[in-house]
């Protein structure tokens, strides 16, 4: 037995049949781990490169915003003044830079206005201008406006080239002359083919047109490009008007398509690909669910949305951007902001726009400006935002000066401050007072509209004397109006760049602004574009 034990203990153990497999597995795992670490290093390098690139873009954009806001800050009192108080608060003397004011007072009104328009329209070089103070003022303001730079702001052609680079196909333009104003027809003709091309690039299933109650954009996306579209608006009157108009366009579409020389590779739509919905859009509005409700044939499908808006008024623009950020169904956004005075800003207190009042949105903590974390605490003011809604390009192109009614309103304020200093004036009642031939006619109509009961007491002589006394201020008011207008697109630049920075801060590299429309035809001419 001892020998058997020795024999057993001394005999070499048989190799395990699993040993080679175990070694191979270990070698394979080691190789995979090494590969994984290499891939992680590459991913880390790419992430670092991406973050550095984003940090660089954000830093550059922040520097641009710093430059613009530093320029604007000293002029905020001028931008936030009320023109109705031009005389009573002495805006010309208290808010206009003294050297600029003195340089202009040596001209008569016609000379000064012509000089302003010639400089603003780039018809004069510095060497040809005698009034270098005015020239420097206009050019300095112009230099702080948003410019096409190929990075933050693209031209229309650059945007088209980017779509092609992404693999998209540019669409033909469609111009509808009937049932739209010339301005609206131009905007739809320009924007619709870009929306349709983006829809292809992003492979979205539907387009949601925020604030598109009149249906200008969806009807063309449907009939011209076969894009299922949903117009969402909180204005029932606009929605009903849009539905009536679109029924007419559907009937006329074959002739419209023929007039436009469209080549169709499909059956002309019967107008069933666009729908209308009455709702108020916030960042929490579940647009994907609304689309499924209105396109029941897609109720069981995954929807991917392109959120657009040809004129996203006030807080609607920021709400759309926040919805794009938070809702996975929205894969791209392309909207045109407008009505900046309807934006909410902390400085406004409880002043909410008419849409928000009607829908009890006054408690929403998300302000329309600023959106970016970087500009938190920065304030523009409502009148400055109102100014941003105007267009110096259009005014200069048409050589427009303010109507006499603006001066008459300032004169009316003198009378009210004198005789009824505590009277609250509902400005909306004065908007109907147009094309008055004289101040006396204006005052008589204003007296009736506001229930002042002053016209029969003050007399015609008083009104004539008052007009003569402040005639010089009429000249000053026209110049002040034009000088103040130089800041309009500078303020707008801050609002637009703030939205772009917000998108960058939230990690969206494919975000930019587009100079979409001719500002002399469509003053709110920039689009905000972002893709996931």
Short mmCIF file of C-alpha atoms in Angstrom, two decimals:
data_model
loop_
_atom_site.label_atom_id
_atom_site.label_comp_id
_atom_site.label_asym_id
_atom_site.label_seq_id
_atom_site.Cartn_x
_atom_site.Cartn_y
_atom_site.Cartn_z
CA UNK A 1 0.00 0.00 0.00
CA UNK A 2 2.91 2.25 0.81
CA UNK A 3 4.35 1.56 -2.62
CA UNK A 4 1.00 2.29 -4.17
CA UNK A 5 0.84 5.57 -2.28
CA UNK A 6 4.34 6.51 -3.42
CA UNK A 7 3.54 5.53 -6.90
CA UNK A 8 0.51 7.63 -6.85
CA UNK A 9 2.20 10.61 -5.21
CA UNK A 10 5.26 10.40 -7.38
CA UNK A 11 3.51 10.14 -10.67
CA UNK A 12 3.24 13.39 -12.64
CA UNK A 13 -0.25 14.94 -12.60
CA UNK A 14 -2.10 14.88 -15.86
CA UNK A 15 -2.51 18.34 -17.44
CA UNK A 16 -5.99 19.84 -17.04
CA UNK A 17 -7.85 19.96 -20.31
CA UNK A 18 -9.05 23.52 -19.38
CA UNK A 19 -5.58 25.03 -18.92
CA UNK A 20 -4.94 26.11 -22.52
CA UNK A 21 -8.41 27.64 -22.78
CA UNK A 22 -7.92 29.59 -19.57
CA UNK A 23 -4.65 31.02 -20.78
CA UNK A 24 -6.19 31.99 -24.07
CA UNK A 25 -9.09 33.64 -22.31
CA UNK A 26 -6.75 35.59 -20.05
CA UNK A 27 -4.69 36.68 -23.04
CA UNK A 28 -7.84 37.70 -24.91
CA UNK A 29 -9.19 39.65 -21.92
CA UNK A 30 -5.85 41.37 -21.45
CA UNK A 31 -5.86 42.39 -25.08
CA UNK A 32 -9.42 43.66 -24.84
CA UNK A 33 -8.63 45.62 -21.68
CA UNK A 34 -5.64 47.21 -23.40
CA UNK A 35 -7.84 48.06 -26.38
CA UNK A 36 -10.48 49.48 -24.06
CA UNK A 37 -7.93 51.67 -22.32
CA UNK A 38 -6.66 52.88 -25.68
CA UNK A 39 -10.21 53.68 -26.75
CA UNK A 40 -10.85 55.43 -23.43
CA UNK A 41 -7.71 57.50 -23.92
CA UNK A 42 -8.85 58.39 -27.44
CA UNK A 43 -12.33 59.24 -26.15
CA UNK A 44 -10.82 61.32 -23.37
CA UNK A 45 -8.66 63.12 -25.92
CA UNK A 46 -11.63 63.74 -28.20
CA UNK A 47 -13.73 64.90 -25.25
CA UNK A 48 -10.97 67.21 -24.10
CA UNK A 49 -10.60 68.56 -27.63
CA UNK A 50 -14.38 69.04 -27.89
CA UNK A 51 -14.58 70.73 -24.48
CA UNK A 52 -11.62 72.93 -25.31
CA UNK A 53 -13.27 73.84 -28.59
CA UNK A 54 -16.56 74.63 -26.83
CA UNK A 55 -14.74 76.55 -24.11
CA UNK A 56 -12.92 78.53 -26.79
CA UNK A 57 -16.17 79.31 -28.62
CA UNK A 58 -17.92 80.29 -25.41
CA UNK A 59 -15.00 82.44 -24.31
CA UNK A 60 -14.99 84.23 -27.66
CA UNK A 61 -18.76 84.76 -27.47
CA UNK A 62 -18.54 86.00 -23.88
CA UNK A 63 -15.86 88.50 -24.92
CA UNK A 64 -18.12 89.71 -27.73
CA UNK A 65 -21.01 90.16 -25.30
CA UNK A 66 -18.72 91.96 -22.84
CA UNK A 67 -17.70 94.39 -25.56
CA UNK A 68 -21.29 95.14 -26.56
CA UNK A 69 -22.70 95.50 -23.04
CA UNK A 70 -19.77 97.73 -22.00
CA UNK A 71 -20.64 99.99 -24.93
CA UNK A 72 -24.37 99.99 -24.15
CA UNK A 73 -24.26 100.52 -20.39
CA UNK A 74 -23.69 104.32 -20.39
CA UNK A 75 -26.57 104.75 -22.86
CA UNK A 76 -29.18 102.62 -21.05
CA UNK A 77 -30.94 105.72 -19.60
CA UNK A 78 -31.24 107.11 -23.13
CA UNK A 79 -32.57 103.82 -24.50
CA UNK A 80 -35.07 103.38 -21.66
CA UNK A 81 -36.56 106.86 -21.77
CA UNK A 82 -40.15 107.50 -22.87
CA UNK A 83 -40.46 109.63 -25.98
CA UNK A 84 -43.75 111.04 -24.65
CA UNK A 85 -41.65 112.75 -21.93
CA UNK A 86 -39.18 114.23 -24.38
CA UNK A 87 -40.13 117.82 -23.53
CA UNK A 88 -41.23 117.45 -19.90
CA UNK A 89 -38.08 115.54 -18.89
CA UNK A 90 -35.68 117.41 -21.19
CA UNK A 91 -34.32 114.34 -22.97
CA UNK A 92 -32.41 116.36 -25.57
CA UNK A 93 -30.48 118.23 -22.92
CA UNK A 94 -30.18 115.53 -20.26
CA UNK A 95 -29.63 112.35 -22.26
CA UNK A 96 -27.92 113.34 -25.52
CA UNK A 97 -24.09 113.42 -25.24
CA UNK A 98 -23.19 117.10 -24.96
CA UNK A 99 -20.56 117.17 -27.68
CA UNK A 100 -22.93 115.43 -30.10
CA UNK A 101 -25.80 117.74 -29.21
CA UNK A 102 -23.68 120.86 -29.72
CA UNK A 103 -22.33 119.59 -33.03
CA UNK A 104 -25.85 119.17 -34.40
CA UNK A 105 -27.38 122.42 -33.18
CA UNK A 106 -25.53 124.42 -35.81
CA UNK A 107 -27.52 122.75 -38.62
CA UNK A 108 -31.09 123.32 -39.65
CA UNK A 109 -33.36 120.29 -39.46
CA UNK A 110 -33.13 119.33 -43.13
CA UNK A 111 -29.33 119.52 -43.17
CA UNK A 112 -28.98 117.50 -39.98
CA UNK A 113 -31.37 114.78 -41.11
CA UNK A 114 -29.73 114.48 -44.54
CA UNK A 115 -26.32 114.25 -42.90
CA UNK A 116 -27.52 111.52 -40.56
CA UNK A 117 -29.01 109.42 -43.36
CA UNK A 118 -25.97 109.82 -45.62
CA UNK A 119 -23.61 108.66 -42.88
CA UNK A 120 -25.86 105.86 -41.67
CA UNK A 121 -26.34 104.62 -45.23
CA UNK A 122 -22.56 104.49 -45.72
CA UNK A 123 -22.76 107.09 -48.45
CA UNK A 124 -19.99 109.19 -46.89
CA UNK A 125 -16.41 108.44 -45.90
CA UNK A 126 -14.81 109.91 -42.81
CA UNK A 127 -12.64 112.25 -44.90
CA UNK A 128 -15.76 113.70 -46.57
CA UNK A 129 -17.65 114.40 -43.34
CA UNK A 130 -17.39 117.74 -41.59
CA UNK A 131 -19.22 116.56 -38.48
CA UNK A 132 -16.85 113.86 -37.23
CA UNK A 133 -18.65 113.65 -33.89
CA UNK A 134 -21.85 112.46 -35.57
CA UNK A 135 -19.89 110.18 -37.90
CA UNK A 136 -18.02 108.54 -35.01
CA UNK A 137 -21.23 108.12 -33.01
CA UNK A 138 -23.05 106.33 -35.85
CA UNK A 139 -20.07 104.19 -36.88
CA UNK A 140 -19.24 103.18 -33.31
CA UNK A 141 -22.82 102.01 -32.73
CA UNK A 142 -22.76 100.15 -36.04
CA UNK A 143 -19.49 98.42 -35.13
CA UNK A 144 -21.12 96.83 -32.07
CA UNK A 145 -23.93 95.21 -34.05
CA UNK A 146 -24.08 91.50 -34.78
CA UNK A 147 -22.10 90.70 -37.93
CA UNK A 148 -21.90 87.73 -40.26
CA UNK A 149 -18.70 86.00 -39.19
CA UNK A 150 -19.16 82.41 -40.36
CA UNK A 151 -19.05 81.12 -36.78
CA UNK A 152 -21.70 82.68 -34.58
CA UNK A 153 -23.72 84.26 -37.37
CA UNK A 154 -24.02 82.78 -40.86
CA UNK A 155 -25.19 84.39 -44.06
CA UNK A 156 -28.08 82.75 -45.89
CA UNK A 157 -25.64 81.27 -48.40
CA UNK A 158 -23.38 79.92 -45.63
CA UNK A 159 -26.39 78.28 -44.00
CA UNK A 160 -27.35 76.64 -47.29
CA UNK A 161 -23.79 75.38 -47.72
CA UNK A 162 -23.86 73.90 -44.21
CA UNK A 163 -27.11 72.07 -44.99
CA UNK A 164 -25.47 70.54 -48.08
CA UNK A 165 -22.40 69.63 -46.00
CA UNK A 166 -24.69 67.78 -43.58
CA UNK A 167 -26.02 65.73 -46.49
CA UNK A 168 -29.16 67.75 -47.11
CA UNK A 169 -30.63 68.78 -50.42
CA UNK A 170 -31.65 72.36 -51.08
CA UNK A 171 -35.29 72.83 -52.04
CA UNK A 172 -36.78 75.16 -54.66
CA UNK A 173 -38.35 78.39 -53.46
CA UNK A 174 -42.11 78.77 -53.61
CA UNK A 175 -43.68 82.20 -53.77
CA UNK A 176 -47.35 82.62 -53.00
CA UNK A 177 -48.58 86.02 -54.12
CA UNK A 178 -52.19 85.47 -53.18
CA UNK A 179 -53.55 85.56 -49.62
CA UNK A 180 -50.32 86.99 -48.13
CA UNK A 181 -48.73 90.42 -47.88
CA UNK A 182 -45.55 90.99 -49.88
CA UNK A 183 -43.53 90.87 -46.65
CA UNK A 184 -45.07 87.59 -45.52
CA UNK A 185 -44.73 86.06 -48.97
CA UNK A 186 -41.03 86.95 -49.01
CA UNK A 187 -40.47 85.47 -45.54
CA UNK A 188 -42.26 82.21 -46.39
CA UNK A 189 -40.45 81.92 -49.73
CA UNK A 190 -37.09 82.28 -47.95
CA UNK A 191 -37.69 80.18 -44.84
CA UNK A 192 -39.88 77.27 -46.04
CA UNK A 193 -37.28 75.54 -48.27
CA UNK A 194 -34.70 75.80 -45.48
CA UNK A 195 -37.09 74.21 -42.98
CA UNK A 196 -37.85 71.43 -45.48
CA UNK A 197 -34.13 70.82 -46.09
CA UNK A 198 -33.42 70.73 -42.34
CA UNK A 199 -36.25 68.27 -41.93
CA UNK A 200 -34.44 65.94 -44.31
CA UNK A 201 -31.09 66.42 -42.58
CA UNK A 202 -32.48 65.71 -39.12
CA UNK A 203 -34.86 63.00 -40.37
CA UNK A 204 -37.69 64.52 -38.37
CA UNK A 205 -41.22 63.21 -38.79
CA UNK A 206 -43.08 66.49 -38.22
CA UNK A 207 -42.56 70.22 -38.12
CA UNK A 208 -44.14 72.22 -35.28
CA UNK A 209 -44.65 75.90 -36.12
CA UNK A 210 -44.76 77.78 -32.80
CA UNK A 211 -46.91 80.89 -32.95
CA UNK A 212 -47.93 79.99 -36.48
CA UNK A 213 -51.65 80.39 -36.02
CA UNK A 214 -52.19 81.97 -39.41
CA UNK A 215 -50.60 78.94 -41.05
CA UNK A 216 -48.36 80.79 -43.52
CA UNK A 217 -45.44 78.40 -43.12
CA UNK A 218 -47.23 75.03 -42.57
CA UNK A 219 -49.39 75.33 -45.69
CA UNK A 220 -46.30 75.69 -47.90
CA UNK A 221 -44.42 72.95 -46.03
CA UNK A 222 -47.40 70.67 -46.66
CA UNK A 223 -48.31 71.50 -50.25
CA UNK A 224 -44.84 72.36 -51.51
CA UNK A 225 -42.56 69.96 -49.67
CA UNK A 226 -44.81 67.20 -48.20
CA UNK A 227 -43.71 68.01 -44.65
CA UNK A 228 -46.36 67.12 -42.02
CA UNK A 229 -46.74 70.33 -40.03
CA UNK A 230 -48.60 71.49 -36.95
CA UNK A 231 -49.38 75.18 -36.35
CA UNK A 232 -49.60 75.85 -32.60
CA UNK A 233 -50.93 79.17 -31.32
CA UNK A 234 -52.73 80.58 -28.30
CA UNK A 235 -54.69 83.08 -30.43
CA UNK A 236 -57.98 81.47 -31.50
CA UNK A 237 -58.79 84.32 -33.89
CA UNK A 238 -55.47 83.84 -35.71
CA UNK A 239 -56.06 80.09 -35.90
CA UNK A 240 -59.52 80.47 -37.42
CA UNK A 241 -58.23 83.04 -39.89
CA UNK A 242 -55.38 80.70 -40.85
CA UNK A 243 -57.73 77.78 -41.42
CA UNK A 244 -59.96 79.87 -43.71
CA UNK A 245 -56.99 81.18 -45.68
CA UNK A 246 -55.44 77.75 -46.05
CA UNK A 247 -58.64 76.28 -47.45
CA UNK A 248 -58.47 78.93 -50.18
CA UNK A 249 -54.79 78.23 -50.85
CA UNK A 250 -55.45 74.47 -51.16
CA UNK A 251 -58.08 75.18 -53.82
CA UNK A 252 -55.72 77.47 -55.73
CA UNK A 253 -52.62 75.33 -55.25
CA UNK A 254 -52.49 73.67 -58.69
CA UNK A 255 -52.36 77.08 -60.39
CA UNK A 256 -49.92 78.42 -57.78
CA UNK A 257 -47.62 75.46 -58.37
CA UNK A 258 -47.88 75.96 -62.12
CA UNK A 259 -47.12 79.68 -61.83
CA UNK A 260 -44.09 78.87 -59.68
CA UNK A 261 -42.81 76.33 -62.24
CA UNK A 262 -42.56 73.61 -59.60
CA UNK A 263 -41.57 70.17 -60.75
CA UNK A 264 -43.32 67.58 -58.57
CA UNK A 265 -42.30 63.97 -58.26
CA UNK A 266 -45.43 63.15 -56.31
CA UNK A 267 -49.16 63.67 -56.30
CA UNK A 268 -50.10 67.19 -55.26
CA UNK A 269 -51.18 67.16 -51.60
CA UNK A 270 -54.80 67.74 -50.76
CA UNK A 271 -53.76 69.81 -47.76
CA UNK A 272 -54.14 67.15 -45.11
CA UNK A 273 -50.54 67.24 -43.87
CA UNK A 274 -50.94 70.43 -41.85
CA UNK A 275 -53.08 70.88 -38.74
CA UNK A 276 -53.93 73.64 -36.28
CA UNK A 277 -53.86 73.47 -32.48
CA UNK A 278 -54.92 76.00 -29.88
CA UNK A 279 -52.52 75.95 -26.93
CA UNK A 280 -50.04 78.15 -25.09
CA UNK A 281 -46.46 76.92 -25.45
CA UNK A 282 -44.12 76.80 -22.48
CA UNK A 283 -40.94 74.77 -22.01
CA UNK A 284 -43.11 72.03 -20.44
CA UNK A 285 -45.67 71.74 -23.24
CA UNK A 286 -45.41 68.15 -24.46
CA UNK A 287 -45.29 68.85 -28.16
CA UNK A 288 -44.67 65.22 -29.08
CA UNK A 289 -47.92 64.17 -27.45
CA UNK A 290 -49.81 67.00 -29.15
CA UNK A 291 -48.44 65.92 -32.54
CA UNK A 292 -49.58 62.33 -31.95
CA UNK A 293 -53.05 63.52 -30.93
CA UNK A 294 -53.42 65.51 -34.12
CA UNK A 295 -51.80 62.95 -36.42
CA UNK A 296 -53.47 59.77 -35.08
CA UNK A 297 -51.86 57.72 -37.84
CA UNK A 298 -48.58 58.31 -35.98
CA UNK A 299 -49.96 57.79 -32.47
CA UNK A 300 -48.03 54.54 -32.01
CA UNK A 301 -44.83 55.77 -33.68
CA UNK A 302 -41.81 57.56 -32.31
CA UNK A 303 -41.96 61.16 -33.47
CA UNK A 304 -39.00 63.43 -34.10
CA UNK A 305 -39.80 67.12 -34.27
CA UNK A 306 -38.32 70.17 -35.94
CA UNK A 307 -39.53 73.11 -33.85
CA UNK A 308 -39.76 76.24 -35.93
CA UNK A 309 -41.43 79.63 -35.82
CA UNK A 310 -41.39 82.43 -38.36
CA UNK A 311 -42.09 85.04 -35.68
CA UNK A 312 -41.79 83.76 -32.11
CA UNK A 313 -43.01 86.77 -30.16
CA UNK A 314 -41.70 87.71 -26.72
CA UNK A 315 -41.16 84.75 -24.39
CA UNK A 316 -42.27 82.23 -27.00
CA UNK A 317 -38.76 82.19 -28.48
CA UNK A 318 -37.01 81.38 -25.15
CA UNK A 319 -39.74 78.86 -24.28
CA UNK A 320 -39.11 77.03 -27.56
CA UNK A 321 -35.36 76.94 -26.91
CA UNK A 322 -35.93 75.56 -23.40
CA UNK A 323 -38.36 72.96 -24.79
CA UNK A 324 -35.71 71.94 -27.33
CA UNK A 325 -33.28 71.51 -24.46
CA UNK A 326 -35.56 69.38 -22.27
CA UNK A 327 -37.66 67.31 -24.71
CA UNK A 328 -35.93 64.44 -26.49
CA UNK A 329 -38.53 64.38 -29.29
CA UNK A 330 -37.38 67.81 -30.48
CA UNK A 331 -34.22 67.17 -32.45
CA UNK A 332 -33.80 70.59 -34.09
CA UNK A 333 -34.97 74.17 -33.66
CA UNK A 334 -35.15 76.97 -36.22
CA UNK A 335 -37.04 80.09 -35.19
CA UNK A 336 -37.04 83.83 -35.80
CA UNK A 337 -37.41 85.96 -32.64
CA UNK A 338 -39.45 89.17 -32.57
CA UNK A 339 -41.40 91.52 -30.25
CA UNK A 340 -38.56 91.85 -27.75
CA UNK A 341 -40.58 94.29 -25.64
CA UNK A 342 -42.82 91.32 -24.74
CA UNK A 343 -39.90 89.43 -23.22
CA UNK A 344 -40.00 89.08 -19.46
CA UNK A 345 -37.05 90.47 -17.56
CA UNK A 346 -36.54 90.59 -13.81
CA UNK A 347 -36.46 94.38 -13.90
CA UNK A 348 -40.06 94.37 -15.19
CA UNK A 349 -41.46 93.14 -11.88
CA UNK A 350 -45.04 92.01 -12.46
CA UNK A 351 -45.23 93.40 -15.99
CA UNK A 352 -46.22 90.43 -18.17
CA UNK A 353 -47.18 90.37 -21.80
CA UNK A 354 -50.79 90.10 -22.87
CA UNK A 355 -50.50 86.40 -23.74
CA UNK A 356 -49.07 85.48 -20.33
CA UNK A 357 -51.74 87.47 -18.50
CA UNK A 358 -54.48 85.67 -20.37
CA UNK A 359 -53.00 82.27 -19.57
CA UNK A 360 -51.94 82.97 -15.98
CA UNK A 361 -48.26 82.41 -16.72
CA UNK A 362 -47.19 85.36 -14.57
CA UNK A 363 -45.63 83.13 -11.94
CA UNK A 364 -43.23 81.38 -14.33
CA UNK A 365 -39.70 81.89 -12.96
CA UNK A 366 -37.93 81.55 -16.34
CA UNK A 367 -37.26 85.01 -17.73
CA UNK A 368 -37.07 85.69 -21.44
CA UNK A 369 -33.87 87.68 -20.91
CA UNK A 370 -31.23 86.85 -20.04
CA UNK A 371 -31.23 83.14 -20.78
CA UNK A 372 -27.53 82.43 -20.39
CA UNK A 373 -25.92 81.80 -17.04
CA UNK A 374 -23.17 84.23 -17.99
CA UNK A 375 -25.50 87.24 -18.29
CA UNK A 376 -27.48 86.45 -15.15
CA UNK A 377 -28.17 89.74 -13.39
CA UNK A 378 -27.66 91.89 -16.49
CA UNK A 379 -30.64 94.08 -17.32
CA UNK A 380 -31.69 95.92 -20.46
CA UNK A 381 -35.11 97.39 -19.55
CA UNK A 382 -38.43 97.27 -21.36
CA UNK A 383 -37.99 100.42 -23.43
CA UNK A 384 -34.55 99.29 -24.56
CA UNK A 385 -36.11 96.00 -25.67
CA UNK A 386 -38.89 97.96 -27.37
CA UNK A 387 -36.17 99.87 -29.22
CA UNK A 388 -34.61 96.56 -30.31
CA UNK A 389 -37.86 95.74 -32.10
CA UNK A 390 -37.34 98.71 -34.43
CA UNK A 391 -35.08 98.71 -37.48
CA UNK A 392 -32.57 101.39 -38.30
CA UNK A 393 -31.85 99.61 -41.61
CA UNK A 394 -35.40 100.11 -42.78
CA UNK A 395 -35.64 103.69 -41.51
CA UNK A 396 -32.38 104.65 -43.21
CA UNK A 397 -33.29 102.85 -46.43
CA UNK A 398 -36.63 104.68 -46.63
CA UNK A 399 -35.24 107.89 -45.09
CA UNK A 400 -38.14 107.94 -42.64
CA UNK A 401 -38.53 110.49 -39.90
CA UNK A 402 -41.10 110.17 -37.10
CA UNK A 403 -44.59 111.46 -37.80
CA UNK A 404 -45.79 114.73 -36.30
CA UNK A 405 -47.95 112.70 -33.93
CA UNK A 406 -44.89 111.82 -31.86
CA UNK A 407 -44.23 115.53 -31.30
CA UNK A 408 -47.93 116.16 -30.66
CA UNK A 409 -47.92 113.43 -28.00
CA UNK A 410 -44.96 115.11 -26.29
CA UNK A 411 -46.86 118.43 -26.35
CA UNK A 412 -49.91 116.70 -24.92
CA UNK A 413 -47.75 115.50 -22.05
CA UNK A 414 -46.83 119.11 -21.27
CA UNK A 415 -50.52 119.99 -20.96
CA UNK A 416 -51.29 116.92 -18.84
CA UNK A 417 -48.35 117.59 -16.49
CA UNK A 418 -49.55 121.18 -16.12
CA UNK A 419 -53.28 120.67 -15.65
CA UNK A 420 -53.69 117.01 -14.60
CA UNK A 421 -50.34 115.97 -13.08
CA UNK A 422 -51.75 112.85 -11.41
CA UNK A 423 -53.82 111.63 -14.34
CA UNK A 424 -53.04 108.08 -15.50
CA UNK A 425 -52.93 107.90 -19.29
CA UNK A 426 -53.90 104.66 -21.10
CA UNK A 427 -51.62 104.97 -24.14
CA UNK A 428 -53.55 102.40 -26.15
CA UNK A 429 -56.42 104.87 -26.56
CA UNK A 430 -54.10 107.26 -28.40
CA UNK A 431 -52.94 104.76 -31.01
CA UNK A 432 -56.02 105.47 -33.10
CA UNK A 433 -55.07 109.13 -33.45
CA UNK A 434 -53.35 109.14 -36.82
CA UNK A 435 -52.88 111.59 -39.67
CA UNK A 436 -53.89 114.66 -37.70
CA UNK A 437 -53.36 117.85 -39.67
CA UNK A 438 -52.56 120.04 -36.67
CA UNK A 439 -51.81 119.88 -32.98
CA UNK A 440 -55.21 121.38 -32.20
CA UNK A 441 -56.92 118.55 -34.09
CA UNK A 442 -54.75 115.99 -32.27
CA UNK A 443 -55.45 117.53 -28.87
CA UNK A 444 -59.19 117.67 -29.46
CA UNK A 445 -59.26 113.97 -30.37
CA UNK A 446 -56.98 113.03 -27.46
CA UNK A 447 -59.10 115.06 -25.05
CA UNK A 448 -62.17 113.06 -26.08
CA UNK A 449 -60.39 109.69 -26.10
CA UNK A 450 -58.92 110.20 -22.62
CA UNK A 451 -61.87 112.05 -21.10
CA UNK A 452 -59.64 114.97 -20.07
CA UNK A 453 -62.32 117.68 -20.38
CA UNK A 454 -59.62 120.26 -21.14
CA UNK A 455 -60.20 121.25 -24.76
CA UNK A 456 -63.08 123.67 -24.12
CA UNK A 457 -61.18 125.28 -21.22
CA UNK A 458 -57.70 125.94 -22.62
CA UNK A 459 -58.75 127.53 -25.92
CA UNK A 460 -57.19 127.59 -29.39
CA UNK A 461 -54.85 130.46 -28.55
CA UNK A 462 -53.24 128.46 -25.76
CA UNK A 463 -52.65 125.53 -28.07
CA UNK A 464 -51.17 127.74 -30.80
CA UNK A 465 -48.83 129.46 -28.35
CA UNK A 466 -47.73 126.14 -26.84
CA UNK A 467 -46.92 124.74 -30.28
CA UNK A 468 -44.91 127.85 -31.16
CA UNK A 469 -43.06 127.80 -27.83
CA UNK A 470 -41.78 124.27 -28.35
CA UNK A 471 -41.31 124.32 -32.12
CA UNK A 472 -37.54 124.09 -31.62
CA UNK A 473 -38.11 120.90 -29.62
CA UNK A 474 -39.76 119.34 -32.67
CA UNK A 475 -36.42 119.63 -34.48
CA UNK A 476 -34.59 118.18 -31.49
CA UNK A 477 -37.10 115.34 -31.12
CA UNK A 478 -36.55 114.19 -34.71
CA UNK A 479 -32.78 114.10 -34.24
CA UNK A 480 -33.06 112.41 -30.84
CA UNK A 481 -35.31 109.75 -32.34
CA UNK A 482 -32.76 108.99 -35.07
CA UNK A 483 -29.77 109.00 -32.72
CA UNK A 484 -31.57 106.68 -30.30
CA UNK A 485 -32.39 104.35 -33.17
CA UNK A 486 -28.67 103.71 -33.68
CA UNK A 487 -28.80 101.45 -30.62
CA UNK A 488 -31.72 99.32 -31.84
CA UNK A 489 -29.77 96.50 -33.48
CA UNK A 490 -27.03 96.70 -30.83
CA UNK A 491 -29.59 95.82 -28.15
CA UNK A 492 -31.01 93.13 -30.42
CA UNK A 493 -27.50 91.69 -30.78
CA UNK A 494 -27.26 91.22 -27.00
CA UNK A 495 -30.59 89.38 -26.93
CA UNK A 496 -29.67 87.09 -29.83
CA UNK A 497 -26.14 86.32 -28.63
CA UNK A 498 -27.49 85.59 -25.15
CA UNK A 499 -29.69 82.86 -26.65
CA UNK A 500 -26.77 81.43 -28.59
CA UNK A 501 -24.61 81.39 -25.47
CA UNK A 502 -27.40 79.60 -23.57
CA UNK A 503 -27.30 76.83 -26.19
CA UNK A 504 -23.50 76.62 -25.94
CA UNK A 505 -23.67 76.48 -22.14
CA UNK A 506 -25.97 73.47 -22.45
CA UNK A 507 -23.63 71.59 -24.74
CA UNK A 508 -25.09 72.26 -28.20
CA UNK A 509 -22.16 72.80 -30.53
CA UNK A 510 -24.32 72.79 -33.66
CA UNK A 511 -25.94 76.13 -32.82
CA UNK A 512 -25.69 79.43 -34.63
CA UNK A 513 -27.58 82.49 -35.82
CA UNK A 514 -28.54 83.05 -39.46
CA UNK A 515 -28.99 86.39 -41.20
CA UNK A 516 -32.11 85.10 -42.87
CA UNK A 517 -34.02 88.06 -44.29
CA UNK A 518 -33.21 91.40 -45.84
CA UNK A 519 -33.62 93.79 -42.85
CA UNK A 520 -35.13 96.50 -45.05
CA UNK A 521 -37.94 94.09 -46.00
CA UNK A 522 -38.27 92.12 -42.77
CA UNK A 523 -36.69 93.95 -39.81
CA UNK A 524 -36.60 90.90 -37.51
CA UNK A 525 -34.23 89.11 -39.82
CA UNK A 526 -32.18 86.63 -37.74
CA UNK A 527 -32.95 82.99 -37.13
CA UNK A 528 -31.77 80.83 -34.24
CA UNK A 529 -30.73 77.33 -35.35
CA UNK A 530 -29.63 74.36 -33.23
CA UNK A 531 -29.42 70.62 -33.86
CA UNK A 532 -29.01 67.71 -31.48
#
